[in-house]
GROMACS .gro file of C-alpha atoms in nm:
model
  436
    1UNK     CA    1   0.000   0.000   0.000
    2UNK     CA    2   0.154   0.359  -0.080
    3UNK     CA    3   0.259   0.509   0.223
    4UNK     CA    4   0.019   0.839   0.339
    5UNK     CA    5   0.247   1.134   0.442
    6UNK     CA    6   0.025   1.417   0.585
    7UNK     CA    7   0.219   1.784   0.447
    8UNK     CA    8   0.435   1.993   0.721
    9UNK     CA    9   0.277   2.246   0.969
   10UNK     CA   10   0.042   2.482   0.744
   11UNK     CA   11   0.106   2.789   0.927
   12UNK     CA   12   0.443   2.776   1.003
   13UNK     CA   13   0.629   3.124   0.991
   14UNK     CA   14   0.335   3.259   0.762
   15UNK     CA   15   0.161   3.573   0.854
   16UNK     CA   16  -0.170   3.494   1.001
   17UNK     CA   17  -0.526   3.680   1.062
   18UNK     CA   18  -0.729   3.531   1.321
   19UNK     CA   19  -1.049   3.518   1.322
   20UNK     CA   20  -1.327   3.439   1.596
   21UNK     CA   21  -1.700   3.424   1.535
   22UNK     CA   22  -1.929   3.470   1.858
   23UNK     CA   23  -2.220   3.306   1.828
   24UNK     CA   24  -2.521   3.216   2.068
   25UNK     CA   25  -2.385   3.043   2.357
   26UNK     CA   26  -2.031   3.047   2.224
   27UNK     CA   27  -1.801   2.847   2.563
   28UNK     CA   28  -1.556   3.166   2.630
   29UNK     CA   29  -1.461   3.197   2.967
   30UNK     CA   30  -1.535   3.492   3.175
   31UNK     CA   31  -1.325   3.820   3.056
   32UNK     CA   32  -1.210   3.662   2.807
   33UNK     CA   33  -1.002   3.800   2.502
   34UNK     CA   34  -1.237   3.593   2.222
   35UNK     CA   35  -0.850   3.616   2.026
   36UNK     CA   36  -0.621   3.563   2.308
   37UNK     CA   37  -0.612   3.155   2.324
   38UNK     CA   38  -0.622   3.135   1.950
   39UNK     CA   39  -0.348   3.380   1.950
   40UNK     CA   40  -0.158   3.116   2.196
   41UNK     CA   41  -0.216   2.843   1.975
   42UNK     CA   42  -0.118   3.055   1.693
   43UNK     CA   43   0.188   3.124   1.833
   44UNK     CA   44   0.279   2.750   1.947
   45UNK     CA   45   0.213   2.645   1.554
   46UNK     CA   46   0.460   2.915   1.480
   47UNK     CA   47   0.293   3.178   1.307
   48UNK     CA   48   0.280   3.582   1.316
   49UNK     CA   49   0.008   3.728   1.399
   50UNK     CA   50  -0.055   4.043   1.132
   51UNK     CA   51  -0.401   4.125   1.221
   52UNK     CA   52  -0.761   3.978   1.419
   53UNK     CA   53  -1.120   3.993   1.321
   54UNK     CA   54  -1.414   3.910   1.547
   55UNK     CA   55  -1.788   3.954   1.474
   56UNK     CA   56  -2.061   3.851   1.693
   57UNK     CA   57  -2.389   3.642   1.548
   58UNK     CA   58  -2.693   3.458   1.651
   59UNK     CA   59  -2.575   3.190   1.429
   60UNK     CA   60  -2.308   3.137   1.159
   61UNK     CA   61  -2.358   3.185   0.828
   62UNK     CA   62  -2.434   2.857   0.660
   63UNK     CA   63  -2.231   2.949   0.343
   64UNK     CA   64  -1.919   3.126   0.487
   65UNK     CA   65  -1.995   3.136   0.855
   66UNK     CA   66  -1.885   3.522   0.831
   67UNK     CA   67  -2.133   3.747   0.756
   68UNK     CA   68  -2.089   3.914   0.411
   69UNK     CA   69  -1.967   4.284   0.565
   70UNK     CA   70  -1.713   4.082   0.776
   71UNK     CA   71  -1.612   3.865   0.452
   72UNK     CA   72  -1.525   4.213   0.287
   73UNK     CA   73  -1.394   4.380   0.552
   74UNK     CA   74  -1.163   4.075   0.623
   75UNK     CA   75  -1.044   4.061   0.230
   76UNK     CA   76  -0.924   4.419   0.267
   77UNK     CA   77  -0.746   4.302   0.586
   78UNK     CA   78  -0.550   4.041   0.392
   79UNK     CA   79  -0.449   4.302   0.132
   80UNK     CA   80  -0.341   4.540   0.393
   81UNK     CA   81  -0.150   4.313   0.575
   82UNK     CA   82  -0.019   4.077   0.303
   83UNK     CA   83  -0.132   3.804   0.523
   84UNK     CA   84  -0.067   3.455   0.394
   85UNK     CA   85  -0.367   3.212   0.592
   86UNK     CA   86  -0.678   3.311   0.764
   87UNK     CA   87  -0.720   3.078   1.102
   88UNK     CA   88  -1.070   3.058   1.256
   89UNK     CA   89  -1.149   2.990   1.609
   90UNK     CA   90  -1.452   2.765   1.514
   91UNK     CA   91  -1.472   2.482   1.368
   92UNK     CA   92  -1.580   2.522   0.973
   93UNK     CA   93  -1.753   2.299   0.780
   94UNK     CA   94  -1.572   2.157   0.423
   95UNK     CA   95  -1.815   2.367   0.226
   96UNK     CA   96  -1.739   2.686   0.467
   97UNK     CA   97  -1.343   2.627   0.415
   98UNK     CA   98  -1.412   2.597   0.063
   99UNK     CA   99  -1.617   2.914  -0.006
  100UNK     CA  100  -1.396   3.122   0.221
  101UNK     CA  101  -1.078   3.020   0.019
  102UNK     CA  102  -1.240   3.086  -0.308
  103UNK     CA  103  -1.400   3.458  -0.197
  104UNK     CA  104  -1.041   3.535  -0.009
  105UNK     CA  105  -0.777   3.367  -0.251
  106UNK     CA  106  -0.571   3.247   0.031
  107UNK     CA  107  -0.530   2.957   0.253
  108UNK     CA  108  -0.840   2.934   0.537
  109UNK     CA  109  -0.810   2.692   0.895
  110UNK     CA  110  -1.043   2.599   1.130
  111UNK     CA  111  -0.937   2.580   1.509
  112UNK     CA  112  -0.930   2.191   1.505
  113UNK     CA  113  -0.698   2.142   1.211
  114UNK     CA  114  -0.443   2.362   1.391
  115UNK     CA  115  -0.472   2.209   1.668
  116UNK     CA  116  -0.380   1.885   1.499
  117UNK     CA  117  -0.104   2.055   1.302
  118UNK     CA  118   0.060   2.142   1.661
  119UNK     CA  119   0.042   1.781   1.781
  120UNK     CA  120   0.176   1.658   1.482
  121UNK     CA  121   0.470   1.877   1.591
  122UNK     CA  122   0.496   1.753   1.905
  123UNK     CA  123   0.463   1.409   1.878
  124UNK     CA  124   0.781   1.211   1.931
  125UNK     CA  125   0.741   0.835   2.028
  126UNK     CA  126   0.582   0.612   1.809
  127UNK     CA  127   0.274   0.573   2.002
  128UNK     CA  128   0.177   0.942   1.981
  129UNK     CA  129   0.302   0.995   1.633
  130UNK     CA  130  -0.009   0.702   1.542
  131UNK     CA  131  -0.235   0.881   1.788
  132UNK     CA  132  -0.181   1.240   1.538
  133UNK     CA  133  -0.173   1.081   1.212
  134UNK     CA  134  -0.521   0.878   1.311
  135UNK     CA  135  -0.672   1.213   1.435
  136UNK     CA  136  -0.563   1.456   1.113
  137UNK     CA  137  -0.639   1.140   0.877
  138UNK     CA  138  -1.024   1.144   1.040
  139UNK     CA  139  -0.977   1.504   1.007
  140UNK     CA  140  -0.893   1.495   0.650
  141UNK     CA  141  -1.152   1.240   0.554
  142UNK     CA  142  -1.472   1.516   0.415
  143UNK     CA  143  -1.235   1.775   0.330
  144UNK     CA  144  -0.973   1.553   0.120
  145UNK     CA  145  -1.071   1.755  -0.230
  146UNK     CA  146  -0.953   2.090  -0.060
  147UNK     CA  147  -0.629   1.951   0.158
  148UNK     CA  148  -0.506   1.694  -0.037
  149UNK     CA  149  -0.246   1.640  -0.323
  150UNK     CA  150  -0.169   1.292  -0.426
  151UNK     CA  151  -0.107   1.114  -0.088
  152UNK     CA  152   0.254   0.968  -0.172
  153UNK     CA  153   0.375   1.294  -0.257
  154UNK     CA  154   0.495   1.554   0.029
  155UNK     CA  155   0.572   1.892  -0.137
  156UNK     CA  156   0.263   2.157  -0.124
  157UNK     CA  157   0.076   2.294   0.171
  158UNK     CA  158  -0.232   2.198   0.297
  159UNK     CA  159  -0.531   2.408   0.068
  160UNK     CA  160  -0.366   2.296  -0.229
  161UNK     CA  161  -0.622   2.208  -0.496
  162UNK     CA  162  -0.717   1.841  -0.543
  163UNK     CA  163  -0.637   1.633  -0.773
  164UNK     CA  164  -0.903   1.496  -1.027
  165UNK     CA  165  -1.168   1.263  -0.925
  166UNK     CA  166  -1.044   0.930  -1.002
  167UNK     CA  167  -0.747   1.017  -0.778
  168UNK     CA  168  -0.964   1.152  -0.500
  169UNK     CA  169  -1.140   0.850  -0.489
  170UNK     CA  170  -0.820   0.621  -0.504
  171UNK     CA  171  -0.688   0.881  -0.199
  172UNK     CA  172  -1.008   0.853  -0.003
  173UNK     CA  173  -0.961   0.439  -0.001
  174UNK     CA  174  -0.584   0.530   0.056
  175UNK     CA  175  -0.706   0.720   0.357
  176UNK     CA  176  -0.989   0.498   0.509
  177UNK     CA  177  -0.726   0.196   0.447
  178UNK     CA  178  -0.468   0.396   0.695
  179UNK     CA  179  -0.731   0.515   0.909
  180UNK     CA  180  -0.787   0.102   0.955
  181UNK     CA  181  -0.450  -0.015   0.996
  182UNK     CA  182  -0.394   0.300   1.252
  183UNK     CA  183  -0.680   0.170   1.471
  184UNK     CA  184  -0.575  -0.177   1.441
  185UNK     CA  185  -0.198  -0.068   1.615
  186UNK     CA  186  -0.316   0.164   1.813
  187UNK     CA  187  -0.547  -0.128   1.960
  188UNK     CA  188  -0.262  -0.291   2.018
  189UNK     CA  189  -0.073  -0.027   2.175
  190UNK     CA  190  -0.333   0.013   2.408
  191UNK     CA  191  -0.359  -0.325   2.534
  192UNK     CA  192   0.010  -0.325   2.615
  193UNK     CA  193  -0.042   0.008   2.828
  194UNK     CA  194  -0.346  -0.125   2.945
  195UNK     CA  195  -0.119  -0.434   3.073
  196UNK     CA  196   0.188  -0.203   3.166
  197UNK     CA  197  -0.038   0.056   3.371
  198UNK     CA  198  -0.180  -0.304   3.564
  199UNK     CA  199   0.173  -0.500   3.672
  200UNK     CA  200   0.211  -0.161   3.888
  201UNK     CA  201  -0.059  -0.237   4.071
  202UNK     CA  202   0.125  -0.306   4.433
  203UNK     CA  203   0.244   0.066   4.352
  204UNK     CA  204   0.030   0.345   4.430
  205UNK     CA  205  -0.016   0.560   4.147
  206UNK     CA  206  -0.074   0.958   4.113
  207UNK     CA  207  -0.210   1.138   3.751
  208UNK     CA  208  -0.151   1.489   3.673
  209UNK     CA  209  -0.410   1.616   3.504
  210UNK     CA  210  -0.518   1.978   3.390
  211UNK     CA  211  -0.536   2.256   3.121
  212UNK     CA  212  -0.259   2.335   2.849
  213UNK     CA  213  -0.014   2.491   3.015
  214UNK     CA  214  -0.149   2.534   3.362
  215UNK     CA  215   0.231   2.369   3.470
  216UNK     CA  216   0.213   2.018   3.533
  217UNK     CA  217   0.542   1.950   3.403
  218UNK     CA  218   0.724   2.185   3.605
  219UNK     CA  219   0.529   2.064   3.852
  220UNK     CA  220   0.632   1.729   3.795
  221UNK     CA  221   1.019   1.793   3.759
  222UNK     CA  222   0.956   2.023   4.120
  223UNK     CA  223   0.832   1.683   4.265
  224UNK     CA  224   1.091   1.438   4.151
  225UNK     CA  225   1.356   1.634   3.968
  226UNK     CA  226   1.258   1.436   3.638
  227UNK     CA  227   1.403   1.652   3.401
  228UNK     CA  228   1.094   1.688   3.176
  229UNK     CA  229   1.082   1.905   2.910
  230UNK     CA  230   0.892   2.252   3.038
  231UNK     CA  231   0.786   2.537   2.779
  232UNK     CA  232   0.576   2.833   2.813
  233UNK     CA  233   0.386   2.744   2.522
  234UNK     CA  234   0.076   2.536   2.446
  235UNK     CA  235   0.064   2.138   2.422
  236UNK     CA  236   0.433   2.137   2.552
  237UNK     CA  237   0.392   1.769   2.649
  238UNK     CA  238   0.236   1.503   2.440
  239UNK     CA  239   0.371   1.171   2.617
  240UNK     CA  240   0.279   1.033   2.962
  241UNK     CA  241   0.587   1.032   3.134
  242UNK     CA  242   0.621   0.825   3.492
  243UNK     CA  243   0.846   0.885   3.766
  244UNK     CA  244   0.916   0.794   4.126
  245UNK     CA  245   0.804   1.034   4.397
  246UNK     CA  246   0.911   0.955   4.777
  247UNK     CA  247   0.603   1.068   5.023
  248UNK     CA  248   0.622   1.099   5.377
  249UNK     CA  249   0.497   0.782   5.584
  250UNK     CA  250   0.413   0.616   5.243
  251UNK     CA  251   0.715   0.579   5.067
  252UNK     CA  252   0.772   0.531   4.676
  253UNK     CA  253   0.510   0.634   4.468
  254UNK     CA  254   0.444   0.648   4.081
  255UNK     CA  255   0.341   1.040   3.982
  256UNK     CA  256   0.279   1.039   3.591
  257UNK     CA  257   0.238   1.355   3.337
  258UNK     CA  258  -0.020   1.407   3.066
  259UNK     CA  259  -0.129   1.583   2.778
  260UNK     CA  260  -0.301   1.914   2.862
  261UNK     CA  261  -0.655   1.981   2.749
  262UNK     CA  262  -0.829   2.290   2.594
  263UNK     CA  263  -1.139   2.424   2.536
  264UNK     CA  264  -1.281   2.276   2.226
  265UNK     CA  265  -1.085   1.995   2.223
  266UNK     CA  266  -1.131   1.797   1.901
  267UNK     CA  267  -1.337   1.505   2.022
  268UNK     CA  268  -1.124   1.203   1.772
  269UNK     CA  269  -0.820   1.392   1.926
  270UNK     CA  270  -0.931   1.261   2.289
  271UNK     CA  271  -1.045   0.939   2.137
  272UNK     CA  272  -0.730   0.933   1.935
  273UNK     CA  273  -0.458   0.981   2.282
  274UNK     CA  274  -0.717   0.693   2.487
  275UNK     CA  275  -0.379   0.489   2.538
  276UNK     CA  276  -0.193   0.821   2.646
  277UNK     CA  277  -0.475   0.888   2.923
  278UNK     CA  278  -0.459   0.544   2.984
  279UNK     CA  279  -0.250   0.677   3.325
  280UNK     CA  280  -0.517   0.865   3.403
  281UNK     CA  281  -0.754   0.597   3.382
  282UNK     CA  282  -0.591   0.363   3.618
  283UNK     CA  283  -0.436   0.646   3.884
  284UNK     CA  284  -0.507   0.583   4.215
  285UNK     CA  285  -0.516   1.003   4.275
  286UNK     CA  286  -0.549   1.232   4.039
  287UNK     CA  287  -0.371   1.579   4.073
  288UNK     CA  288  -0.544   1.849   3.885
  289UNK     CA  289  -0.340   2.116   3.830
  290UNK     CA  290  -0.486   2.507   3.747
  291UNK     CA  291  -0.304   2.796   3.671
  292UNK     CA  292  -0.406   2.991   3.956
  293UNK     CA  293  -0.245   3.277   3.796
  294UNK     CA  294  -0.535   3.293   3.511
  295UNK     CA  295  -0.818   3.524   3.535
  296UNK     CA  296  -1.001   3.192   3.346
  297UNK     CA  297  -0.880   2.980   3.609
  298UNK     CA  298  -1.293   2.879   3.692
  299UNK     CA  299  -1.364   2.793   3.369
  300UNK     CA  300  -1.035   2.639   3.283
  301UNK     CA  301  -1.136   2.362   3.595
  302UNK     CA  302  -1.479   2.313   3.438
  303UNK     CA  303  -1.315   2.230   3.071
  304UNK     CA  304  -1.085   1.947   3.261
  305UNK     CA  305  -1.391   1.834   3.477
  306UNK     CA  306  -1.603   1.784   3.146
  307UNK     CA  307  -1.285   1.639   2.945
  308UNK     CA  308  -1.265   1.371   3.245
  309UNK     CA  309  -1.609   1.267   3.259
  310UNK     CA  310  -1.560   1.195   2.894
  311UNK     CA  311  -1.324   1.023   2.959
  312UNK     CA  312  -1.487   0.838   3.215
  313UNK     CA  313  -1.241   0.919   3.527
  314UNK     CA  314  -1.506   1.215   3.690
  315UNK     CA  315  -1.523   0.993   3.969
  316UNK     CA  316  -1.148   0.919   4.098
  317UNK     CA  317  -1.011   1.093   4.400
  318UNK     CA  318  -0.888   1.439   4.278
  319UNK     CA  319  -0.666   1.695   4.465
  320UNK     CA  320  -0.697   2.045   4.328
  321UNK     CA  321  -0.350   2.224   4.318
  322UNK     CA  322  -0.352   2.580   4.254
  323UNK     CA  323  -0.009   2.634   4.075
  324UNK     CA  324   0.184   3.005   4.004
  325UNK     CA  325   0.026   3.161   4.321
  326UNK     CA  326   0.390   3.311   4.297
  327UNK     CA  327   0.232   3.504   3.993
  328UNK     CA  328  -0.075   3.615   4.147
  329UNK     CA  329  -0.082   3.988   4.215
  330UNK     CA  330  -0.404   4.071   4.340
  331UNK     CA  331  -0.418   3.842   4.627
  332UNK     CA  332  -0.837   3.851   4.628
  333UNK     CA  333  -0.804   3.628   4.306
  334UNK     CA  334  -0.671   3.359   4.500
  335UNK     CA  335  -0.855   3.437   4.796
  336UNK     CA  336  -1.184   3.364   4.604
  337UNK     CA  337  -1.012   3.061   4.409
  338UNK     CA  338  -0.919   2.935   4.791
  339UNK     CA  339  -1.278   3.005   4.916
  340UNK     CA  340  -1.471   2.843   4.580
  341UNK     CA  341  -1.236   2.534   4.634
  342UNK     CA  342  -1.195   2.499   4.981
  343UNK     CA  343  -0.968   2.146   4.988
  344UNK     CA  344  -0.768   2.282   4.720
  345UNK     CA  345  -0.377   2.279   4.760
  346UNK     CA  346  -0.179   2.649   4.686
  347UNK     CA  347   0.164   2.605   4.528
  348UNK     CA  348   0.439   2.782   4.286
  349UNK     CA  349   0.588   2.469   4.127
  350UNK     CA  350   0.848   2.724   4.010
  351UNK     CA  351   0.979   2.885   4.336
  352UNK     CA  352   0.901   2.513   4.510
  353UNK     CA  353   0.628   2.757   4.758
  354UNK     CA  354   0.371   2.467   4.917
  355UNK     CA  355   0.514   2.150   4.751
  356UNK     CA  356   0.577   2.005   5.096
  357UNK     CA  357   0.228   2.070   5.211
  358UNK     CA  358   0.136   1.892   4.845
  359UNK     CA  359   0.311   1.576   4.908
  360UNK     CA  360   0.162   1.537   5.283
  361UNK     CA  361  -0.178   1.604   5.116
  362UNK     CA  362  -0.148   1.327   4.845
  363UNK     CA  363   0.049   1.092   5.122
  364UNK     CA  364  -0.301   1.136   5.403
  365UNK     CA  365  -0.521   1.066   5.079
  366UNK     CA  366  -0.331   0.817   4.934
  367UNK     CA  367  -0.297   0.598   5.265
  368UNK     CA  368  -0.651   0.685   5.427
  369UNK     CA  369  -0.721   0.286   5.281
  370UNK     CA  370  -0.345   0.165   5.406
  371UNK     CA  371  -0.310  -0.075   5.681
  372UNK     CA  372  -0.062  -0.071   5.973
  373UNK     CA  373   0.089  -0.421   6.072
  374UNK     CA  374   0.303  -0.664   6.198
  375UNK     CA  375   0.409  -0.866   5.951
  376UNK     CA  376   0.626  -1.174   6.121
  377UNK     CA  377   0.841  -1.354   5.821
  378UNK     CA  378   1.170  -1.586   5.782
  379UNK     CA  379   1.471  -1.331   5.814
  380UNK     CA  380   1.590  -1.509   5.490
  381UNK     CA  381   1.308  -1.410   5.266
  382UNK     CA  382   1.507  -1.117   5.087
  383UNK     CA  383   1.245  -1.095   4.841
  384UNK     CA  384   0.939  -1.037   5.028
  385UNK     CA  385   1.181  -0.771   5.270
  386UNK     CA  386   1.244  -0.586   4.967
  387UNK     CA  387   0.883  -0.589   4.837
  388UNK     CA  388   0.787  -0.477   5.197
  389UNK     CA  389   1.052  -0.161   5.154
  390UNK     CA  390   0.966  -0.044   4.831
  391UNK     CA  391   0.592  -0.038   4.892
  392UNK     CA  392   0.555   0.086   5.239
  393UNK     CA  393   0.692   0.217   5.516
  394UNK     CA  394   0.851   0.049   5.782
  395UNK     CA  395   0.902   0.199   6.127
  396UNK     CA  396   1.067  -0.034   6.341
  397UNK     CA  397   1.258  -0.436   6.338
  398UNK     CA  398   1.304  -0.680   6.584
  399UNK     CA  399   1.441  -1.008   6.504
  400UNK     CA  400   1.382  -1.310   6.706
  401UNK     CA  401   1.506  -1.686   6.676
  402UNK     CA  402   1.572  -1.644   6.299
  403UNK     CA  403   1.227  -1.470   6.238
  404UNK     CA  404   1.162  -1.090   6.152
  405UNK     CA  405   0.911  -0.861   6.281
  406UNK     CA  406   0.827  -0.561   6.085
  407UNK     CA  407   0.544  -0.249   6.207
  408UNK     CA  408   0.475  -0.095   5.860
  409UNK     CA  409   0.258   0.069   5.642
  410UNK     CA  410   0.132  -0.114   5.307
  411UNK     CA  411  -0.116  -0.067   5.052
  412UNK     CA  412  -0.420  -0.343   5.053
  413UNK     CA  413  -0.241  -0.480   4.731
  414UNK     CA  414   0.080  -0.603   4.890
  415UNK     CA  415  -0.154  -0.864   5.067
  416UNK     CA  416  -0.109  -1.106   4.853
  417UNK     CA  417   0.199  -1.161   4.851
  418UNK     CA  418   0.197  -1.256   5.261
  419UNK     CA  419  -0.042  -1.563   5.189
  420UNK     CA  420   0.265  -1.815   5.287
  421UNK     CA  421   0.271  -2.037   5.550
  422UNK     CA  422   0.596  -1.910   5.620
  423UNK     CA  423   0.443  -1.558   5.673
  424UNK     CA  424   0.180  -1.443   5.933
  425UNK     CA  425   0.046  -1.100   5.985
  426UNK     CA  426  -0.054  -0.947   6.329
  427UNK     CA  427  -0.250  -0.680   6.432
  428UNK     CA  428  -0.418  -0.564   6.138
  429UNK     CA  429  -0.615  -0.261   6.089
  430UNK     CA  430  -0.737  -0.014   5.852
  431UNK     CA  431  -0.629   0.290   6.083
  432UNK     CA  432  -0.323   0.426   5.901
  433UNK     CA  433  -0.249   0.729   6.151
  434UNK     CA  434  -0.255   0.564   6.415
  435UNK     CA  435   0.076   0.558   6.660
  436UNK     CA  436   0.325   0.292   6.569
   0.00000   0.00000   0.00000
């Protein structure tokens, strides 16, 4: 089969208008600049940003979603500016793209494709570069006549004309072909996550979760000195990454980054990165981070909320963490942030202000289900010492007649691995602050 290569980032280093219709009921956050996250996103892709646009309407228009004036007014804003592409912050039908290109004689993007053109970026590791090819492929599907030249070629920019209709049709079973074979490994690729997320299961795991940008990776390195990539810029991480994290009174800990999310996110995107959240899915605590710092910060914790329940992981045990306090002028903006989420956690994962108090937060949460113990066992059974270490917490040893006793801390999943006749277990109880 003739390999599909999608073309490079559309926008990259080309002077860009942006453009955002309001319409009824249009999800902006409070205050909010309509241009100012598209302008983010514009940025991320690349782009300059030579002039903006917004109109408000009851409804789109069905032909250009503009209204005509707009349409006009815009064209003499391309000639003034000698702008090269026209991004929307909507999402436009084919027809829409289509009509606009033909009435403006330049390239014309809708807020999902550049979303996808900024993953596509990102993406390093095999399992996210098949996560953005399967998303911009379903992308690409209705609109192949307007994006597409011949799929095995890889010069010209996306908005180049089509070719004739034979080839469309041989690209379109091209396309659906990939789109099939993409599932088929990314099934595959989730089934080994699924598998690699489980055999951690005697390890307590942790999730970072939250909006683009709102610092979960500096976060992350703050926590456990990982060394992860951080960038002031949009969709800065694309792969989970996992790393140890020592808590007080629990010991070792798994505390795993993820892909930010955004208002608007394209819904095959989130279906697309399922093996990616898989973390998420399986976390024991989830940490959601928000840039306290934001005047959206409200709305930017109800985007996340309704991204999880999508995602089907509304109901784990969440911590909020309010993150760049150390950015926070007016103090009343956190004050109200503190008093709207009262068991919320204030930190600066940049100055290291409250990370402390984070970890002793996530350790009483995490071990609220942990069980202190005795746990008698051979003095010779390295193995099961070891496991004992890693997992929990062990305050004090006595050894007696060949035989250890251990007072510790475990999670309910290191039970198993006492059911030996060579191991007994004494004074159980589900009381995990209890004095040892």
């Amino acid at each position: 089969m003739t390999e599909l290569k999608r073309t490079e980032l559309s926008v990259h280093r080309e002077r860009a208008i942006l453009v955002a219709v309001l319409v009824k009921n249009t999800d902006l956050f409070e205050g909010e600049d309509p241009i100012e996250e598209l302008q983010g996103l514009v940025t991320t892709a690349g782009a300059n940003v030579v002039g903006t646009l917004t109109q408000r309407r009851l409804q789109p228009d069905k032909k250009t979603y503009l209204g005509q004036g707009k349409v006009e007014e815009l064209t003499s804003l391309i000639a003034l500016t000698k702008a090269e592409v026209v991004i929307f912050d909507n999402d436009l039908s084919p027809a829409q793209i289509r009509n606009l290109e033909q009435l403006l004689d330049i390239k014309v993007l809708d807020r999902s494709e550049l979303i996808l053109d900024i993953f596509a970026t990102r993406a390093q590791t095999y399992e996210s570069r098949l996560q953005v090819e399967l998303a911009q492929l379903q992308y690409a599907l209705p609109r192949l006549k307007r994006m597409w030249t011949h799929l095995s070629r890889i010069e010209g920019g996306i908005g180049t004309r089509g070719p004739g209709e034979k080839q469309l049709e041989e690209d379109r079973r091209l396309v659906e072909s990939r789109i099939t074979d993409l599932r088929r490994r990314l099934r595959d690729v989730e089934v080994r996550k699924q598998r690699q997320v489980e055999s951690r299961s005697n390890i307590p795991t942790i999730s970072l979760v939250g909006y683009t940008n709102a610092g979960k990776s500096t976060l992350m390195n703050g926590l456990t000195d990982a060394g992860v990539l951080t960038e002031n810029r949009l969709f800065a991480t694309l792969e989970t990454r996992t790393r140890r994290w020592k808590l007080p009174d629990i010991g070792f800990v798994l505390l795993s980054d993820t892909v930010g999310f955004i208002r608007n996110l394209p819904h095959h995107l989130i279906a697309s990165f399922k093996a990616t959240l898989e973390e998420a899915n399986q976390a024991d605590l989830l940490l959601h981070v928000v840039d306290a710092s934001s005047p959206s910060a409200k709305r930017q914790v109800e985007i996340v909320e309704e991204v999880l329940k999508e995602l089907n992981t509304d109901q784990k045990r969440t911590l909020l963490v309010l993150n760049k306090v150390d950015m926070i002028n007016d103090l009343s903006h956190l004050h109200v942030l503190r008093y709207r989420y009262p068991r919320s956690i204030s930190v600066s994962a940049q100055t290291g202000q409250g990370l402390d108090q984070l970890a002793q937060a996530v350790a009483d949460t995490i071990s609220e289900h942990y069980l202190d113990l005795e746990i008698e066992l051979d003095v010779g059974n390295g193995r099961l010492l070891s496991m004992i270490e890693k997992h929990g917490q062990v305050f004090s040893r006595r050894y007696v007649n060949g035989r250890a006793f251990l007072r510790c801390r475990i999670p309910p999943s290191c039970l198993s691995h006492f059911q030996r006749d060579d191991v007994r277990i004494h004074n159980k109880q589900a009381t995990p602050h209890a004095e040892m």
